Amino acid sequence: MKGYVFHGPGQAAWEEVPDPGVREPTDAVVRVDTVTVCGTDLHILGGDVPEVRPGTVLGHEAVGEVVEAGPEARTVRPGERVLVSCVTACGRCRYCREGVYGQCLGGGGWILGHLIDGTQAQYVRVPFADLSLHPLPAAVTDTEAVLLADIFPTAYEVGVLNGRVRPGDTVVVVGAGPIGLAVVATARLFAPERVIVVDLAPARLEAARKLGAEAVADAREDPGQLVADLTGGLGADVAVEAVGVPETFEMCTRMVRPGGHVANVGVHGRPATLHLEELWIKDVTITTGLVDTSSTPTLLRMTAAGRLPAAQFVTHTFPLDRMEEAYDVFAHAAETGALKVVLGGPPPREVVPVPPTAAD
């Protein structure tokens, strides 16, 4: 088969790789029908995730069909349409028993496209299939479902839930990429008074408005003043960092009110300064986190009910074998206007000729 293989910082290619197979009795093999590219994949290519070894197939999000299941995979069957979660879970360790799958000690956590071959290929082996695959309802399309593998659970769990968004809050989201926009969409489920979005790209700020942000700000034009003006000088109840650079993290700590929450979602490749000389007196809570995907079943139900605008995030689609082009479009989002790129789609259906009738 073919897969998108990491060969070191700045180097990756769509090339022949060995077919995956069941190695452990709890594994499943999934034929990949739909995948997407994540900002974390760009961080890997940029050399920010040194644990990824050259020769690894990238990707941690997919929708497809189970083609093989190990003898101890009890809840998934060949032929079943499934969502491949970005996080796998052994289900037995202390963290998994608490629903904190991202910290799995039993061989799970974020391993696809990180520690083992990932989903940006024609087939993928998924460990711990019972907890790591989600059967898909017919009402959810492949394009919608693939966005529930990572960006929506990450935004909801690490941004909205960790940030303790409550009705009537002022929420500031710094970064209007796919994760930041998913924070906007899921924060609105909690009826905040206003959501303010900060970014550099006008197209992404406009996308934030369409998703319900009440105010937007160019990051170069003192967004802190806008937040102060809208809150009577108090500051934001919740500030969500969704970029992953020191400047945006520090911006969030300046815009949050005393007693507020800073929820860091971005993947950081460089140290950020924590200004405790200013923050120690403000009763500020700062959270970090890797998504657990414990919310995925809930998000799937909400998508099936039409409550999450997942399809609105997709701006570009490609065949699976145009992976390099998709990466380039996503990496240059400021020029291309890309929010989320999706590759693949449902496999072609066999057309059965209808025998002619006497009337023909």
Tab-separated table of N, CA and C in Angstrom, residues 79-206:
chain	number	residue	atom	x	y	z
A	79	GLY	N	-16.303	-4.892	7.924
A	79	GLY	CA	-17.414	-4.310	7.196
A	79	GLY	C	-18.047	-3.121	7.879
A	80	GLU	N	-17.658	-2.843	9.134
A	80	GLU	CA	-18.259	-1.754	9.889
A	80	GLU	C	-17.576	-0.432	9.559
A	81	ARG	N	-18.372	0.625	9.364
A	81	ARG	CA	-17.856	1.971	9.104
A	81	ARG	C	-17.547	2.624	10.443
A	82	VAL	N	-16.315	3.132	10.578
A	82	VAL	CA	-15.870	3.600	11.884
A	82	VAL	C	-15.091	4.900	11.783
A	83	LEU	N	-15.071	5.610	12.902
A	83	LEU	CA	-14.180	6.742	13.117
A	83	LEU	C	-12.957	6.243	13.869
A	84	VAL	N	-11.767	6.561	13.363
A	84	VAL	CA	-10.522	6.234	14.058
A	84	VAL	C	-10.162	7.418	14.935
A	85	SER	N	-10.174	7.226	16.245
A	85	SER	CA	-9.863	8.304	17.174
A	85	SER	C	-8.376	8.631	17.139
A	86	CYS	N	-8.046	9.896	17.407
A	86	CYS	CA	-6.632	10.288	17.440
A	86	CYS	C	-5.919	9.736	18.658
A	87	VAL	N	-6.675	9.289	19.657
A	87	VAL	CA	-6.100	8.738	20.890
A	87	VAL	C	-6.600	7.313	21.065
A	88	THR	N	-5.695	6.405	21.373
A	88	THR	CA	-6.077	5.024	21.659
A	88	THR	C	-6.016	4.786	23.166
A	89	ALA	N	-6.754	3.787	23.617
A	89	ALA	CA	-6.877	3.576	25.062
A	89	ALA	C	-6.868	2.095	25.391
A	90	CYS	N	-6.000	1.705	26.311
A	90	CYS	CA	-5.948	0.299	26.705
A	90	CYS	C	-7.173	-0.105	27.505
A	91	GLY	N	-7.767	0.869	28.227
A	91	GLY	CA	-8.957	0.593	29.010
A	91	GLY	C	-8.699	-0.022	30.372
A	92	ARG	N	-7.448	-0.296	30.715
A	92	ARG	CA	-7.145	-1.013	31.950
A	92	ARG	C	-6.299	-0.238	32.949
A	93	CYS	N	-5.495	0.691	32.467
A	93	CYS	CA	-4.577	1.392	33.369
A	93	CYS	C	-5.347	2.415	34.216
A	94	ARG	N	-4.647	3.014	35.156
A	94	ARG	CA	-5.290	3.977	36.066
A	94	ARG	C	-5.927	5.124	35.295
A	95	TYR	N	-5.191	5.677	34.325
A	95	TYR	CA	-5.720	6.829	33.608
A	95	TYR	C	-6.931	6.461	32.758
A	96	CYS	N	-6.878	5.327	32.070
A	96	CYS	CA	-8.019	4.925	31.250
A	96	CYS	C	-9.253	4.688	32.107
A	97	ARG	N	-9.083	4.123	33.288
A	97	ARG	CA	-10.227	3.887	34.166
A	97	ARG	C	-10.840	5.201	34.645
A	98	GLU	N	-10.064	6.284	34.574
A	98	GLU	CA	-10.586	7.602	34.933
A	98	GLU	C	-11.063	8.378	33.707
A	99	GLY	N	-10.995	7.750	32.521
A	99	GLY	CA	-11.401	8.419	31.294
A	99	GLY	C	-10.369	9.365	30.741
A	100	VAL	N	-9.137	9.310	31.268
A	100	VAL	CA	-8.061	10.196	30.814
A	100	VAL	C	-7.204	9.412	29.818
A	101	TYR	N	-7.791	9.129	28.666
A	101	TYR	CA	-7.151	8.230	27.705
A	101	TYR	C	-5.860	8.807	27.121
A	102	GLY	N	-5.750	10.113	27.068
A	102	GLY	CA	-4.548	10.720	26.506
A	102	GLY	C	-3.295	10.390	27.288
A	103	GLN	N	-3.448	10.010	28.553
A	103	GLN	CA	-2.304	9.674	29.396
A	103	GLN	C	-2.181	8.168	29.617
A	104	CYS	N	-2.771	7.375	28.750
A	104	CYS	CA	-2.780	5.918	28.893
A	104	CYS	C	-1.378	5.375	29.168
A	105	LEU	N	-1.286	4.488	30.159
A	105	LEU	CA	-0.015	3.874	30.532
A	105	LEU	C	0.152	2.473	29.951
A	106	GLY	N	-0.882	1.977	29.264
A	106	GLY	CA	-0.868	0.600	28.796
A	106	GLY	C	-0.551	0.434	27.328
A	107	GLY	N	0.102	1.438	26.737
A	107	GLY	CA	0.463	1.352	25.326
A	107	GLY	C	-0.409	2.179	24.412
A	108	GLY	N	-1.327	2.964	24.987
A	108	GLY	CA	-2.189	3.819	24.192
A	108	GLY	C	-1.783	5.274	24.281
A	109	GLY	N	-2.784	6.172	24.316
A	109	GLY	CA	-2.511	7.601	24.249
A	109	GLY	C	-2.407	8.035	22.798
A	110	TRP	N	-1.689	9.137	22.565
A	110	TRP	CA	-1.474	9.572	21.183
A	110	TRP	C	-0.295	8.775	20.620
A	111	ILE	N	-0.590	7.724	19.906
A	111	ILE	CA	0.460	6.905	19.314
A	111	ILE	C	0.386	6.888	17.787
A	112	LEU	N	-0.804	6.990	17.208
A	112	LEU	CA	-0.940	6.957	15.749
A	112	LEU	C	-0.242	8.168	15.130
A	113	GLY	N	0.629	7.911	14.159
A	113	GLY	CA	1.363	8.988	13.524
A	113	GLY	C	2.355	9.675	14.432
A	114	HIS	N	2.632	9.064	15.563
A	114	HIS	CA	3.525	9.630	16.575
A	114	HIS	C	4.565	8.583	16.972
A	115	LEU	N	4.085	7.506	17.587
A	115	LEU	CA	4.979	6.421	18.004
A	115	LEU	C	4.842	5.185	17.122
A	116	ILE	N	3.714	5.070	16.403
A	116	ILE	CA	3.512	3.983	15.439
A	116	ILE	C	2.948	4.582	14.158
A	117	ASP	N	2.888	3.766	13.105
A	117	ASP	CA	2.371	4.255	11.831
A	117	ASP	C	0.943	4.749	11.981
A	118	GLY	N	0.653	5.862	11.277
A	118	GLY	CA	-0.622	6.530	11.429
A	118	GLY	C	-1.590	6.304	10.287
A	119	THR	N	-2.514	7.235	10.148
A	119	THR	CA	-3.698	7.057	9.314
A	119	THR	C	-3.576	7.600	7.904
A	120	GLN	N	-2.541	8.356	7.615
A	120	GLN	CA	-2.420	8.937	6.269
A	120	GLN	C	-1.837	7.899	5.321
A	121	ALA	N	-2.651	6.880	5.083
A	121	ALA	CA	-2.261	5.729	4.274
A	121	ALA	C	-3.534	5.051	3.790
A	122	GLN	N	-3.354	4.029	2.985
A	122	GLN	CA	-4.527	3.322	2.474
A	122	GLN	C	-5.131	2.374	3.509
A	123	TYR	N	-4.315	1.916	4.456
A	123	TYR	CA	-4.790	1.070	5.551
A	123	TYR	C	-4.032	1.454	6.815
A	124	VAL	N	-4.654	1.218	7.968
A	124	VAL	CA	-3.994	1.526	9.231
A	124	VAL	C	-4.347	0.458	10.260
A	125	ARG	N	-3.344	0.073	11.052
A	125	ARG	CA	-3.576	-0.815	12.193
A	125	ARG	C	-3.924	0.034	13.404
A	126	VAL	N	-5.037	-0.305	14.064
A	126	VAL	CA	-5.490	0.451	15.227
A	126	VAL	C	-5.439	-0.450	16.454
A	127	PRO	N	-4.533	-0.173	17.403
A	127	PRO	CA	-4.506	-0.953	18.649
A	127	PRO	C	-5.732	-0.671	19.511
A	128	PHE	N	-6.045	-1.621	20.398
A	128	PHE	CA	-7.146	-1.458	21.347
A	128	PHE	C	-8.417	-0.993	20.634
A	129	ALA	N	-8.805	-1.759	19.621
A	129	ALA	CA	-9.849	-1.315	18.707
A	129	ALA	C	-11.183	-1.045	19.391
A	130	ASP	N	-11.509	-1.797	20.430
A	130	ASP	CA	-12.815	-1.624	21.062
A	130	ASP	C	-13.028	-0.210	21.604
A	131	LEU	N	-11.976	0.398	22.168
A	131	LEU	CA	-12.093	1.743	22.719
A	131	LEU	C	-11.594	2.826	21.766
A	132	SER	N	-10.901	2.435	20.707
A	132	SER	CA	-10.254	3.414	19.837
A	132	SER	C	-10.982	3.628	18.525
A	133	LEU	N	-11.993	2.824	18.252
A	133	LEU	CA	-12.825	2.984	17.067
A	133	LEU	C	-14.260	3.274	17.499
A	134	HIS	N	-14.926	4.122	16.742
A	134	HIS	CA	-16.302	4.486	17.044
A	134	HIS	C	-17.179	4.182	15.839
A	135	PRO	N	-18.131	3.239	15.958
A	135	PRO	CA	-19.073	2.999	14.859
A	135	PRO	C	-19.827	4.282	14.530
A	136	LEU	N	-20.025	4.520	13.237
A	136	LEU	CA	-20.612	5.785	12.806
A	136	LEU	C	-22.082	5.637	12.446
A	137	PRO	N	-22.920	6.547	12.927
A	137	PRO	CA	-24.322	6.542	12.506
A	137	PRO	C	-24.436	6.997	11.054
A	138	ALA	N	-25.447	6.516	10.383
A	138	ALA	CA	-25.625	6.857	8.968
A	138	ALA	C	-25.827	8.353	8.759
A	139	ALA	N	-26.339	9.052	9.769
A	139	ALA	CA	-26.620	10.479	9.628
A	139	ALA	C	-25.364	11.346	9.603
A	140	VAL	N	-24.207	10.785	9.948
A	140	VAL	CA	-22.959	11.545	9.973
A	140	VAL	C	-22.127	11.165	8.757
A	141	THR	N	-21.783	12.152	7.932
A	141	THR	CA	-20.994	11.895	6.734
A	141	THR	C	-19.534	11.649	7.089
A	142	ASP	N	-18.785	11.073	6.154
A	142	ASP	CA	-17.356	10.869	6.375
A	142	ASP	C	-16.648	12.194	6.642
A	143	THR	N	-17.014	13.222	5.882
A	143	THR	CA	-16.371	14.521	6.030
A	143	THR	C	-16.627	15.108	7.406
A	144	GLU	N	-17.845	14.991	7.908
A	144	GLU	CA	-18.132	15.461	9.261
A	144	GLU	C	-17.405	14.616	10.296
A	145	ALA	N	-17.451	13.313	10.118
A	145	ALA	CA	-16.903	12.409	11.130
A	145	ALA	C	-15.412	12.594	11.317
A	146	VAL	N	-14.668	12.807	10.232
A	146	VAL	CA	-13.213	12.887	10.372
A	146	VAL	C	-12.811	14.097	11.213
A	147	LEU	N	-13.666	15.117	11.276
A	147	LEU	CA	-13.362	16.271	12.115
A	147	LEU	C	-13.627	16.003	13.593
A	148	LEU	N	-14.274	14.877	13.873
A	148	LEU	CA	-14.508	14.484	15.259
A	148	LEU	C	-13.421	13.555	15.790
A	149	ALA	N	-12.443	13.239	14.959
A	149	ALA	CA	-11.334	12.395	15.405
A	149	ALA	C	-10.378	13.156	16.313
A	150	ASP	N	-10.296	14.488	16.111
A	150	ASP	CA	-9.315	15.262	16.867
A	150	ASP	C	-9.796	16.676	17.153
A	151	ILE	N	-10.073	17.491	16.113
A	151	ILE	CA	-10.210	18.924	16.375
A	151	ILE	C	-11.397	19.249	17.275
A	152	PHE	N	-12.538	18.605	17.080
A	152	PHE	CA	-13.673	18.937	17.940
A	152	PHE	C	-13.491	18.408	19.364
A	153	PRO	N	-13.063	17.158	19.573
A	153	PRO	CA	-12.789	16.750	20.955
A	153	PRO	C	-11.699	17.590	21.628
A	154	THR	N	-10.657	17.945	20.888
A	154	THR	CA	-9.591	18.760	21.468
A	154	THR	C	-10.117	20.119	21.883
A	155	ALA	N	-10.835	20.780	20.982
A	155	ALA	CA	-11.375	22.101	21.288
A	155	ALA	C	-12.320	22.046	22.485
A	156	TYR	N	-13.176	21.037	22.493
A	156	TYR	CA	-14.204	20.929	23.528
A	156	TYR	C	-13.600	20.562	24.883
A	157	GLU	N	-12.732	19.556	24.901
A	157	GLU	CA	-12.191	19.078	26.169
A	157	GLU	C	-11.089	19.981	26.714
A	158	VAL	N	-10.091	20.293	25.870
A	158	VAL	CA	-8.909	21.020	26.343
A	158	VAL	C	-9.166	22.523	26.404
A	159	GLY	N	-10.051	23.005	25.527
A	159	GLY	CA	-10.363	24.422	25.526
A	159	GLY	C	-11.563	24.779	26.383
A	160	VAL	N	-12.731	24.243	26.023
A	160	VAL	CA	-13.982	24.668	26.656
A	160	VAL	C	-14.168	24.061	28.049
A	161	LEU	N	-14.005	22.743	28.175
A	161	LEU	CA	-14.206	22.118	29.479
A	161	LEU	C	-13.093	22.470	30.451
A	162	ASN	N	-11.828	22.385	30.014
A	162	ASN	CA	-10.733	22.779	30.912
A	162	ASN	C	-10.824	24.253	31.290
A	163	GLY	N	-11.294	25.079	30.351
A	163	GLY	CA	-11.425	26.507	30.627
A	163	GLY	C	-12.627	26.866	31.474
A	164	ARG	N	-13.484	25.879	31.756
A	164	ARG	CA	-14.663	26.069	32.613
A	164	ARG	C	-15.580	27.174	32.078
A	165	VAL	N	-15.849	27.132	30.782
A	165	VAL	CA	-16.761	28.114	30.190
A	165	VAL	C	-18.142	27.945	30.802
A	166	ARG	N	-18.748	29.069	31.196
A	166	ARG	CA	-20.063	29.050	31.831
A	166	ARG	C	-20.976	30.069	31.156
A	167	PRO	N	-22.295	29.921	31.353
A	167	PRO	CA	-23.216	30.919	30.794
A	167	PRO	C	-22.854	32.328	31.260
A	168	GLY	N	-22.896	33.271	30.323
A	168	GLY	CA	-22.607	34.664	30.649
A	168	GLY	C	-21.147	35.044	30.611
A	169	ASP	N	-20.252	34.098	30.332
A	169	ASP	CA	-18.819	34.395	30.298
A	169	ASP	C	-18.428	35.200	29.059
A	170	THR	N	-17.327	35.901	29.187
A	170	THR	CA	-16.607	36.436	28.032
A	170	THR	C	-15.452	35.491	27.745
A	171	VAL	N	-15.441	34.931	26.553
A	171	VAL	CA	-14.426	33.956	26.151
A	171	VAL	C	-13.592	34.566	25.028
A	172	VAL	N	-12.289	34.577	25.215
A	172	VAL	CA	-11.370	35.031	24.173
A	172	VAL	C	-10.649	33.818	23.618
A	173	VAL	N	-10.671	33.675	22.312
A	173	VAL	CA	-9.970	32.581	21.641
A	173	VAL	C	-8.858	33.198	20.802
A	174	VAL	N	-7.617	32.896	21.135
A	174	VAL	CA	-6.475	33.427	20.396
A	174	VAL	C	-6.008	32.356	19.420
A	175	GLY	N	-6.249	32.607	18.138
A	175	GLY	CA	-5.940	31.644	17.083
A	175	GLY	C	-7.219	31.133	16.459
A	176	ALA	N	-7.433	31.467	15.182
A	176	ALA	CA	-8.659	31.067	14.485
A	176	ALA	C	-8.370	30.015	13.429
A	177	GLY	N	-7.453	29.109	13.756
A	177	GLY	CA	-7.292	27.921	12.928
A	177	GLY	C	-8.432	26.958	13.224
A	178	PRO	N	-8.358	25.728	12.699
A	178	PRO	CA	-9.454	24.781	12.919
A	178	PRO	C	-9.770	24.541	14.389
A	179	ILE	N	-8.737	24.405	15.242
A	179	ILE	CA	-8.990	24.174	16.659
A	179	ILE	C	-9.660	25.392	17.293
A	180	GLY	N	-9.131	26.567	17.038
A	180	GLY	CA	-9.721	27.769	17.602
A	180	GLY	C	-11.162	27.961	17.168
A	181	LEU	N	-11.450	27.692	15.898
A	181	LEU	CA	-12.827	27.825	15.410
A	181	LEU	C	-13.731	26.773	16.039
A	182	ALA	N	-13.195	25.577	16.277
A	182	ALA	CA	-13.989	24.554	16.967
A	182	ALA	C	-14.245	24.948	18.413
A	183	VAL	N	-13.317	25.694	19.022
A	183	VAL	CA	-13.572	26.230	20.363
A	183	VAL	C	-14.751	27.197	20.309
A	184	VAL	N	-14.781	28.053	19.285
A	184	VAL	CA	-15.900	28.986	19.143
A	184	VAL	C	-17.217	28.212	19.069
A	185	ALA	N	-17.251	27.191	18.208
A	185	ALA	CA	-18.492	26.440	18.007
A	185	ALA	C	-18.939	25.719	19.262
A	186	THR	N	-18.010	25.113	19.998
A	186	THR	CA	-18.395	24.340	21.187
A	186	THR	C	-18.574	25.217	22.419
A	187	ALA	N	-17.874	26.347	22.493
A	187	ALA	CA	-18.098	27.266	23.612
A	187	ALA	C	-19.516	27.813	23.575
A	188	ARG	N	-20.039	28.016	22.390
A	188	ARG	CA	-21.386	28.590	22.264
A	188	ARG	C	-22.462	27.646	22.814
A	189	LEU	N	-22.129	26.365	22.965
A	189	LEU	CA	-23.081	25.436	23.578
A	189	LEU	C	-23.372	25.796	25.022
A	190	PHE	N	-22.470	26.584	25.651
A	190	PHE	CA	-22.619	26.953	27.055
A	190	PHE	C	-23.167	28.366	27.242
A	191	ALA	N	-23.637	28.994	26.168
A	191	ALA	CA	-24.286	30.307	26.234
A	191	ALA	C	-23.416	31.381	26.882
A	192	PRO	N	-22.179	31.578	26.413
A	192	PRO	CA	-21.403	32.706	26.933
A	192	PRO	C	-22.025	34.028	26.480
A	193	GLU	N	-21.716	35.094	27.200
A	193	GLU	CA	-22.220	36.403	26.780
A	193	GLU	C	-21.625	36.808	25.446
A	194	ARG	N	-20.326	36.560	25.301
A	194	ARG	CA	-19.669	36.905	24.030
A	194	ARG	C	-18.441	36.036	23.845
A	195	VAL	N	-18.112	35.796	22.568
A	195	VAL	CA	-16.869	35.134	22.194
A	195	VAL	C	-16.090	36.109	21.319
A	196	ILE	N	-14.852	36.355	21.697
A	196	ILE	CA	-13.964	37.254	20.959
A	196	ILE	C	-12.843	36.408	20.372
A	197	VAL	N	-12.551	36.599	19.108
A	197	VAL	CA	-11.529	35.796	18.434
A	197	VAL	C	-10.416	36.706	17.937
A	198	VAL	N	-9.173	36.285	18.170
A	198	VAL	CA	-7.985	37.043	17.783
A	198	VAL	C	-7.185	36.222	16.790
A	199	ASP	N	-6.810	36.836	15.676
A	199	ASP	CA	-5.985	36.153	14.681
A	199	ASP	C	-5.354	37.207	13.787
A	200	LEU	N	-4.469	36.748	12.896
A	200	LEU	CA	-3.827	37.644	11.941
A	200	LEU	C	-4.499	37.636	10.572
A	201	ALA	N	-5.214	36.546	10.255
A	201	ALA	CA	-5.752	36.354	8.904
A	201	ALA	C	-7.193	36.837	8.821
A	202	PRO	N	-7.482	37.811	7.960
A	202	PRO	CA	-8.862	38.302	7.823
A	202	PRO	C	-9.856	37.198	7.467
A	203	ALA	N	-9.448	36.248	6.616
A	203	ALA	CA	-10.374	35.181	6.211
A	203	ALA	C	-10.764	34.319	7.405
A	204	ARG	N	-9.831	34.084	8.296
A	204	ARG	CA	-10.148	33.262	9.464
A	204	ARG	C	-10.984	34.026	10.479
A	205	LEU	N	-10.760	35.319	10.580
A	205	LEU	CA	-11.602	36.124	11.450
A	205	LEU	C	-13.037	36.161	10.922
A	206	GLU	N	-13.178	36.209	9.604
A	206	GLU	CA	-14.513	36.171	9.014
A	206	GLU	C	-15.175	34.821	9.266
